[in-house]
Coordinates of C-alpha atoms in Angstrom, one line a residue:
M346 CA -80.7 5.7 -26.2
S347 CA -77.3 5.9 -23.5
P348 CA -73.8 6.7 -25.5
A349 CA -71.6 4.6 -26.9
S350 CA -68.9 3.5 -24.5
P351 CA -65.4 4.8 -25.7
S352 CA -63.1 1.4 -27.3
S353 CA -60.1 0.0 -25.6
S354 CA -57.4 2.1 -27.8
S355 CA -58.9 5.3 -27.9
L356 CA -59.1 5.6 -23.8
T357 CA -55.9 8.2 -22.5
T358 CA -55.3 9.7 -19.6
D359 CA -57.4 12.1 -20.1
T360 CA -60.5 10.5 -20.7
L361 CA -59.8 8.0 -17.5
F362 CA -59.1 11.4 -15.5
S363 CA -60.6 14.7 -16.9
P364 CA -62.9 16.3 -14.4
S365 CA -66.0 16.0 -16.8
P366 CA -69.5 14.6 -14.9
S367 CA -69.0 11.3 -16.6
S368 CA -65.7 10.5 -14.7
R369 CA -67.4 11.9 -11.5
L370 CA -69.9 9.6 -11.0
S371 CA -68.6 6.9 -12.0
S372 CA -66.2 7.9 -8.9
R373 CA -68.7 8.3 -7.1
S374 CA -71.1 5.2 -8.0
L375 CA -68.1 3.3 -6.9
K376 CA -67.7 4.3 -3.2
G377 CA -71.0 2.8 -2.4
E378 CA -69.4 -0.5 -3.2
S379 CA -66.3 0.3 -1.7
N380 CA -64.5 3.5 0.1
G381 CA -60.7 2.6 -1.4
V382 CA -61.2 2.8 -4.6
E383 CA -61.8 6.4 -4.9
E384 CA -58.6 6.4 -3.3
A385 CA -56.4 3.9 -5.4
I386 CA -57.8 5.7 -8.4
D387 CA -56.2 9.3 -7.4
K388 CA -53.2 7.0 -6.7
V389 CA -52.9 5.2 -10.9
R390 CA -53.6 8.9 -11.7
N391 CA -50.3 10.6 -9.6
F392 CA -48.7 7.4 -10.9
V393 CA -49.1 8.1 -14.6
T394 CA -49.4 11.6 -14.9
T395 CA -46.0 12.7 -13.0
P396 CA -42.9 12.5 -14.9
I397 CA -40.8 10.0 -13.5
R398 CA -37.6 11.5 -13.2
K399 CA -34.0 10.4 -14.0
P400 CA -31.6 8.8 -11.2
K401 CA -28.7 11.3 -10.6
L402 CA -25.3 9.3 -11.1
P403 CA -21.6 9.7 -9.8
S404 CA -19.7 11.8 -12.0
G405 CA -16.1 11.3 -12.6
P406 CA -13.6 7.7 -12.5
P407 CA -14.1 5.7 -9.3
P408 CA -11.4 6.9 -6.4
P409 CA -7.4 6.3 -7.4
L410 CA -6.4 2.5 -6.9
P411 CA -3.4 1.6 -4.4
E412 CA -1.6 -1.4 -5.5
K413 CA -1.1 -3.5 -2.1
P414 CA -3.7 -4.0 0.6
G415 CA -2.1 -5.8 3.4
K416 CA -3.1 -8.4 5.4
I417 CA -7.5 -7.9 5.9
R418 CA -10.7 -10.8 6.8
E419 CA -13.1 -12.4 4.4
S420 CA -16.5 -11.4 3.4
K421 CA -18.6 -13.7 2.0
A422 CA -20.2 -12.1 -1.9
D423 CA -22.8 -13.2 -4.5
D424 CA -21.2 -14.1 -7.2
S425 CA -23.8 -14.0 -9.7
S426 CA -24.8 -9.9 -7.9
S427 CA -21.0 -8.4 -9.4
E428 CA -19.8 -11.3 -12.2
G429 CA -19.1 -9.1 -14.7
S430 CA -21.5 -6.2 -13.7
Q431 CA -21.4 -1.8 -14.1
S432 CA -19.1 -0.1 -12.5
H433 CA -21.3 1.1 -9.1
F434 CA -21.1 3.7 -6.8
G435 CA -22.1 4.1 -3.5
T436 CA -22.4 6.1 0.1
L437 CA -20.2 3.8 3.1
R438 CA -17.4 4.8 5.9
S439 CA -14.3 3.1 7.0
K440 CA -15.0 0.3 4.8
T441 CA -11.6 -0.8 1.9
F442 CA -13.3 -3.0 -0.9
F443 CA -10.4 -5.1 -2.1
T444 CA -10.6 -7.5 -5.2
P445 CA -8.1 -10.2 -5.2
K446 CA -8.7 -11.1 -8.2
N447 CA -6.8 -8.2 -9.7
K448 CA -5.7 -7.0 -6.2
S449 CA -7.2 -3.4 -6.5
I450 CA -8.8 -1.3 -3.4
G451 CA -10.8 1.8 -3.4
Y452 CA -9.7 3.3 -0.5
I453 CA -13.3 5.4 1.6
S454 CA -12.6 8.8 3.0
T455 CA -14.9 10.5 1.6
G456 CA -17.9 8.6 1.2
T457 CA -18.4 7.6 -2.2
I458 CA -17.0 3.5 -3.2
A459 CA -16.3 2.4 -6.2
R460 CA -17.1 -1.4 -7.1
H461 CA -15.3 -2.2 -10.0
H462 CA -17.1 -5.3 -12.6
K463 CA -15.6 -9.0 -12.7
L464 CA -15.1 -9.5 -9.3
S465 CA -13.5 -12.0 -8.0
R466 CA -15.9 -15.1 -6.1
T467 CA -14.4 -13.7 -2.6
V468 CA -15.2 -9.8 -1.6
Q469 CA -12.6 -9.2 0.8
I470 CA -13.3 -6.6 3.3
R471 CA -11.0 -5.0 5.6
T472 CA -12.9 -2.6 8.4
M473 CA -10.6 0.2 9.9
A474 CA -9.2 1.5 13.1
S475 CA -11.0 3.1 15.2
N476 CA -9.8 6.3 14.0
G477 CA -11.6 5.6 10.6
L478 CA -8.4 5.8 8.2
V479 CA -6.3 2.6 8.7
M480 CA -6.8 -0.3 10.0
E481 CA -5.2 -1.4 13.1
L482 CA -2.4 -4.1 12.9
Q483 CA -3.7 -7.0 14.5
Q484 CA -0.4 -9.6 14.5
P485 CA 2.9 -7.7 15.4
F486 CA 4.3 -10.4 15.0
D487 CA 3.5 -12.4 12.0
Y488 CA 6.6 -10.9 10.0
E489 CA 10.1 -12.2 10.1
T490 CA 11.9 -8.8 8.7
Y491 CA 11.5 -5.4 11.0
L492 CA 12.1 -2.0 9.8
F493 CA 11.8 0.8 11.8
D494 CA 12.0 4.7 11.9
A495 CA 13.6 5.6 15.1
D496 CA 13.0 9.4 15.4
G497 CA 8.6 10.0 16.5
V498 CA 8.6 6.3 16.5
L499 CA 11.1 4.2 18.8
W500 CA 12.0 6.6 21.0
R501 CA 11.3 11.2 21.1
S502 CA 14.3 12.6 21.0
M503 CA 16.4 11.0 24.5
D504 CA 13.0 9.5 25.7
P505 CA 11.6 6.0 24.2
V506 CA 8.3 6.1 23.0
P507 CA 6.2 3.8 25.8
G508 CA 6.5 0.2 25.0
A509 CA 8.8 0.0 22.2
I510 CA 11.8 -1.6 23.8
K511 CA 9.8 -4.1 24.8
F512 CA 8.3 -4.5 21.8
I513 CA 12.5 -4.7 20.3
N514 CA 13.2 -7.1 22.7
E515 CA 10.1 -9.4 21.9
L516 CA 11.2 -9.3 18.6
L517 CA 14.7 -10.3 18.8
E518 CA 13.5 -12.9 21.4
R519 CA 11.5 -14.5 18.7
G520 CA 14.5 -14.5 16.2
K521 CA 12.8 -11.9 14.0
Q522 CA 15.1 -9.3 12.0
V523 CA 14.7 -6.3 13.0
Y524 CA 16.8 -2.9 11.3
I525 CA 16.4 0.8 12.1
V526 CA 16.1 2.5 9.2
T527 CA 16.6 6.2 9.6
N528 CA 17.2 9.4 8.3
N529 CA 19.3 10.9 10.7
S530 CA 22.8 12.2 9.4
T531 CA 24.2 13.7 12.9
K532 CA 26.1 10.1 14.1
T533 CA 28.0 8.3 13.0
I534 CA 27.0 5.0 13.8
T535 CA 29.2 4.5 16.1
Q536 CA 27.9 7.2 17.9
Y537 CA 24.2 5.8 17.3
M538 CA 25.3 2.9 18.8
K539 CA 25.4 4.6 22.5
K540 CA 22.0 6.1 21.6
V541 CA 20.5 3.4 21.1
A542 CA 22.0 1.5 24.2
D543 CA 21.5 4.4 26.2
L544 CA 18.3 5.1 25.3
G545 CA 17.9 0.9 26.4
F546 CA 17.6 -0.5 23.1
G547 CA 20.5 -2.8 24.1
N548 CA 19.6 -6.0 22.2
L549 CA 20.9 -4.3 18.7
H550 CA 24.2 -4.0 16.7
E551 CA 25.9 -2.0 14.4
N552 CA 24.5 -4.5 11.6
N553 CA 20.8 -3.3 12.8
I554 CA 21.5 -0.3 12.0
I555 CA 21.4 1.6 8.3
S556 CA 21.9 5.7 8.1
P557 CA 22.2 7.4 5.5
N558 CA 25.7 7.9 5.8
V559 CA 26.1 4.4 5.8
V560 CA 24.4 4.4 2.3
L561 CA 26.7 7.6 1.6
A562 CA 29.6 5.6 2.2
D563 CA 29.2 2.4 0.1
F564 CA 28.0 5.2 -2.4
F565 CA 31.3 6.7 -2.0
K566 CA 33.6 3.4 -2.0
R567 CA 32.3 1.6 -5.6
N568 CA 32.7 5.4 -7.4
P569 CA 36.3 6.6 -5.9
H570 CA 36.3 9.8 -8.4
F571 CA 34.3 11.3 -6.1
M572 CA 36.8 10.8 -3.5
S573 CA 39.8 12.2 -5.3
K574 CA 39.3 16.0 -4.5
A575 CA 38.1 17.0 -1.4
V576 CA 34.6 17.4 -0.5
Y577 CA 32.6 20.3 0.6
T578 CA 30.2 19.4 3.3
I579 CA 26.8 21.6 4.4
A580 CA 26.2 19.2 7.7
S581 CA 27.1 17.9 10.7
S582 CA 29.7 16.2 12.2
G583 CA 28.1 12.3 11.2
V584 CA 28.8 13.4 8.0
I585 CA 31.9 14.4 8.6
E586 CA 33.1 11.6 10.6
T587 CA 32.0 9.4 8.2
L588 CA 34.1 10.6 4.9
E589 CA 37.1 11.7 6.7
K590 CA 37.5 8.5 9.4
E591 CA 35.9 5.5 7.7
L592 CA 36.6 6.7 3.8
G593 CA 39.8 8.8 4.1
V594 CA 37.8 11.8 2.0
E595 CA 38.9 15.8 2.8
T596 CA 36.3 17.9 4.0
F597 CA 36.0 21.8 4.5
G598 CA 32.4 23.6 5.3
S599 CA 31.6 22.7 8.3
G600 CA 30.5 25.0 11.4
P601 CA 29.5 28.4 11.1
D602 CA 30.3 30.8 7.6
A603 CA 28.3 33.7 8.8
V604 CA 27.9 36.5 5.6
S605 CA 29.0 39.4 7.8
P606 CA 26.7 42.1 9.7
D607 CA 27.5 44.5 7.6
A608 CA 26.9 43.5 4.6
T609 CA 23.5 43.5 2.4
F610 CA 23.8 41.6 -0.6
L611 CA 26.3 39.7 -1.8
S612 CA 28.2 39.0 -5.4
T613 CA 31.5 37.9 -5.2
I614 CA 32.1 34.0 -3.2
D615 CA 35.5 31.8 -3.0
V616 CA 35.1 29.1 -4.0
S617 CA 39.0 29.1 -5.5
R618 CA 39.2 25.3 -3.9
E619 CA 39.1 22.5 -6.0
V620 CA 36.3 20.2 -5.3
S621 CA 34.6 16.8 -6.6
A622 CA 31.7 16.7 -4.8
V623 CA 29.0 19.3 -2.7
V624 CA 27.4 16.7 0.3
V625 CA 24.7 18.3 2.0
G626 CA 22.7 16.9 5.0
Y627 CA 20.6 18.5 8.3
D628 CA 23.1 21.8 9.2
V629 CA 22.1 24.3 12.4
H630 CA 25.2 26.9 11.3
I631 CA 23.3 27.1 7.3
S632 CA 24.1 30.2 5.7
Y633 CA 23.7 32.3 2.8
N634 CA 27.4 31.7 2.8
K635 CA 27.3 28.7 2.6
I636 CA 24.1 28.6 -0.1
M637 CA 25.6 30.0 -2.3
K638 CA 29.4 28.6 -2.2
A639 CA 27.5 24.8 -3.3
A640 CA 25.9 26.5 -5.7
N641 CA 28.9 27.8 -7.7
Y642 CA 30.2 24.7 -6.5
L643 CA 27.6 23.0 -8.1
R644 CA 28.0 24.8 -11.7
D645 CA 30.9 22.3 -12.8
P646 CA 28.4 18.9 -14.2
N647 CA 32.0 16.7 -12.5
C648 CA 31.1 17.9 -9.2
G649 CA 28.6 15.2 -7.3
F650 CA 25.7 16.8 -5.8
F651 CA 24.7 14.1 -2.8
I652 CA 22.0 14.6 -0.1
T653 CA 21.8 12.7 3.0
N654 CA 17.9 13.2 3.0
E655 CA 14.8 15.5 2.8
D656 CA 12.9 15.5 6.2
Y657 CA 10.9 19.0 6.1
T658 CA 10.7 18.5 10.0
F659 CA 12.2 16.3 13.3
P660 CA 10.0 15.3 15.7
G661 CA 10.6 17.7 18.6
P662 CA 10.4 15.9 22.3
D663 CA 7.1 17.6 23.6
G664 CA 5.1 17.2 19.7
A665 CA 4.7 20.6 19.9
L666 CA 7.6 22.2 18.6
V667 CA 8.2 22.2 15.1
V668 CA 12.2 21.3 14.3
P669 CA 13.6 22.2 10.5
G670 CA 15.1 19.4 9.4
T671 CA 17.3 18.7 7.1
G672 CA 14.2 19.5 3.8
C673 CA 14.7 22.7 4.1
V674 CA 18.6 23.1 4.0
T675 CA 18.5 21.1 0.6
A676 CA 15.4 22.8 -0.7
A677 CA 17.6 25.9 -0.7
I678 CA 20.0 24.1 -2.1
R679 CA 18.1 23.0 -5.0
A680 CA 16.4 25.8 -5.9
C681 CA 19.8 27.5 -6.5
A682 CA 21.4 24.7 -8.2
H683 CA 18.7 24.1 -10.6
P684 CA 18.1 21.5 -12.9
R685 CA 20.7 19.5 -11.0
E686 CA 19.2 16.8 -9.6
P687 CA 21.4 15.2 -6.6
T688 CA 21.9 11.3 -5.4
V689 CA 19.7 11.2 -2.2
F690 CA 20.6 8.5 0.3
G691 CA 17.7 8.7 2.7
K692 CA 14.4 6.9 2.5
P693 CA 12.7 7.1 0.2
S694 CA 15.2 6.9 -2.3
E695 CA 16.5 5.1 -4.8
Q696 CA 19.9 4.4 -3.0
L697 CA 18.4 3.5 0.1
E698 CA 16.2 0.5 -2.1
L699 CA 19.5 -0.5 -3.6
Y700 CA 21.5 -0.7 -0.4
M701 CA 18.3 -2.3 1.0
K702 CA 18.2 -4.3 -2.0
A703 CA 21.8 -5.7 -2.4
N704 CA 23.2 -6.2 1.0
F705 CA 19.8 -7.6 2.6
K706 CA 17.3 -10.6 1.9
L707 CA 14.1 -9.0 2.1
D708 CA 11.6 -10.9 1.1
P709 CA 8.5 -8.3 1.1
T710 CA 5.7 -11.3 1.6
S711 CA 7.0 -11.2 4.7
T712 CA 8.9 -7.7 6.0
I713 CA 7.2 -4.6 7.4
M714 CA 8.3 -0.9 7.5
F715 CA 7.3 1.0 10.5
G716 CA 7.1 4.4 10.7
D717 CA 5.9 8.5 11.4
R718 CA 6.3 10.1 8.0
L719 CA 4.4 9.4 5.2
D720 CA 6.7 10.8 2.9
T721 CA 9.9 9.0 4.3
D722 CA 8.8 6.1 5.6
I723 CA 5.6 5.1 4.8
K724 CA 6.4 6.0 0.2
F725 CA 10.0 4.2 1.1
G726 CA 8.1 0.7 2.4
N727 CA 5.5 1.1 -0.2
Q728 CA 8.4 1.5 -2.8
L729 CA 9.7 -1.9 -1.3
G730 CA 6.6 -3.7 -1.7
V731 CA 6.0 -5.0 1.8
D732 CA 3.5 -3.9 3.8
T733 CA 3.5 -0.5 5.8
C734 CA 2.4 1.3 9.8
W735 CA 2.2 4.4 10.4
M736 CA 3.0 5.1 13.4
R737 CA 0.8 8.0 15.4
T738 CA 3.5 8.9 17.6
G739 CA 5.2 11.4 15.1
V740 CA 5.2 13.4 12.7
H741 CA 2.6 12.9 10.5
K742 CA -1.4 13.4 12.1
E743 CA -4.5 11.8 11.0
E744 CA -5.4 14.5 9.0
D745 CA -1.9 14.1 7.0
V746 CA -2.9 10.0 6.4
M747 CA -6.9 11.5 5.0
R748 CA -5.0 14.6 2.5
A749 CA -3.0 11.7 1.1
I750 CA -6.4 9.4 0.6
D751 CA -8.4 12.0 -0.4
E752 CA -5.8 13.1 -2.8
G753 CA -4.9 9.8 -4.3
A754 CA -1.3 9.7 -2.7
K755 CA -1.3 5.8 -2.4
E756 CA 1.7 5.2 -2.2
L757 CA 1.2 7.8 1.4
V758 CA -1.3 5.5 2.5
P759 CA 0.0 3.0 5.1
H760 CA -1.6 -0.4 5.0
Y761 CA -1.6 -0.8 8.6
T762 CA -1.5 1.8 12.7
F763 CA 0.0 0.5 15.4
S764 CA 0.7 1.5 19.2
F765 CA 3.0 -0.1 21.4
E766 CA 1.8 1.1 24.4
Q767 CA -2.0 0.3 23.3
Y768 CA -0.5 -3.6 22.2
Y769 CA 0.6 -4.2 26.2
A770 CA -1.8 -2.0 27.9
A771 CA -5.0 -4.8 26.6

């Protein structure tokens, strides 16, 4: 009598796939009917006995989300696949996902993207430019108001950036509002206008130029007590002439003030002259004496502490030379005057923002800021809530933009990039 077959309730993987003679016989007996049965049994055996591994999911929060996307192309997405879904992660380069419902963006730099729940019906996707970082500005004449940095954007030293003159003239011909918002305090507006004309931007006028000296003068007019005494200046002639000729303020401190070649340590300094403020700008004659005087004047809490701008470097004529900027000077004064905090008048300062909003009708939805520096131009434009366009002809390069994206410094990330020369060559 043959042995009884085991019941279905007692079957296990051990009884099904044990190397017993009976199991081997069953497998061989089936071979005559189908050569693929044994192979199928082997696949089932491997599937049942292989432990299930949980997939590894990315840890940590999604990348920081910038607040403003700019203008982007639309691509329809299936609502059922995104509405109310959990957060998901994937890999993709050179894409930005924007959800118009909550105005959030995921910038893609390291290959990881985040798709957040409750996406709207239309997921808008913008493709980055060929540099893989920022989208190229495709419709440069779509705005009504244009804000430009100067050095490194419109010109380098005394050489206009190729295509810049043509672009500015075309904007003016179209009736656009055009302003140069520069951090250069070395010139008065009159001197600046001469340079603008000499370079070929002759269609611009004084009311098109906004510099730290303009904002400084406006601030002093609204706060006349800072003009009651002399002002100690570590700055160039542009600041001196603005204070003296436009405001009638007495200044001192300009020019060389070098330490004696024999000196090894300074323990005294003459700060007997009364001052109402210390104004710091670009000064090629910066010295230990000047830093020490400024620090001691600023011990008086009633003495105003003012800085024109804080650009660490300026773009050189050929781009290969590092030119130390005002920020190098102001860093030394800040360190000695700590914990005093200065009032700054250049980009991206609050004072400049207040001046712009009080004196110009800026509609953020139709305004764009062009600049080469992320920490001044782009940051200022983002603070204003306008579109920002990074120009590749000045100080900051692609690696700086990538660093800002990777570090989540959304205030430094531009919406677009653009080239006058490439636009007119196309």
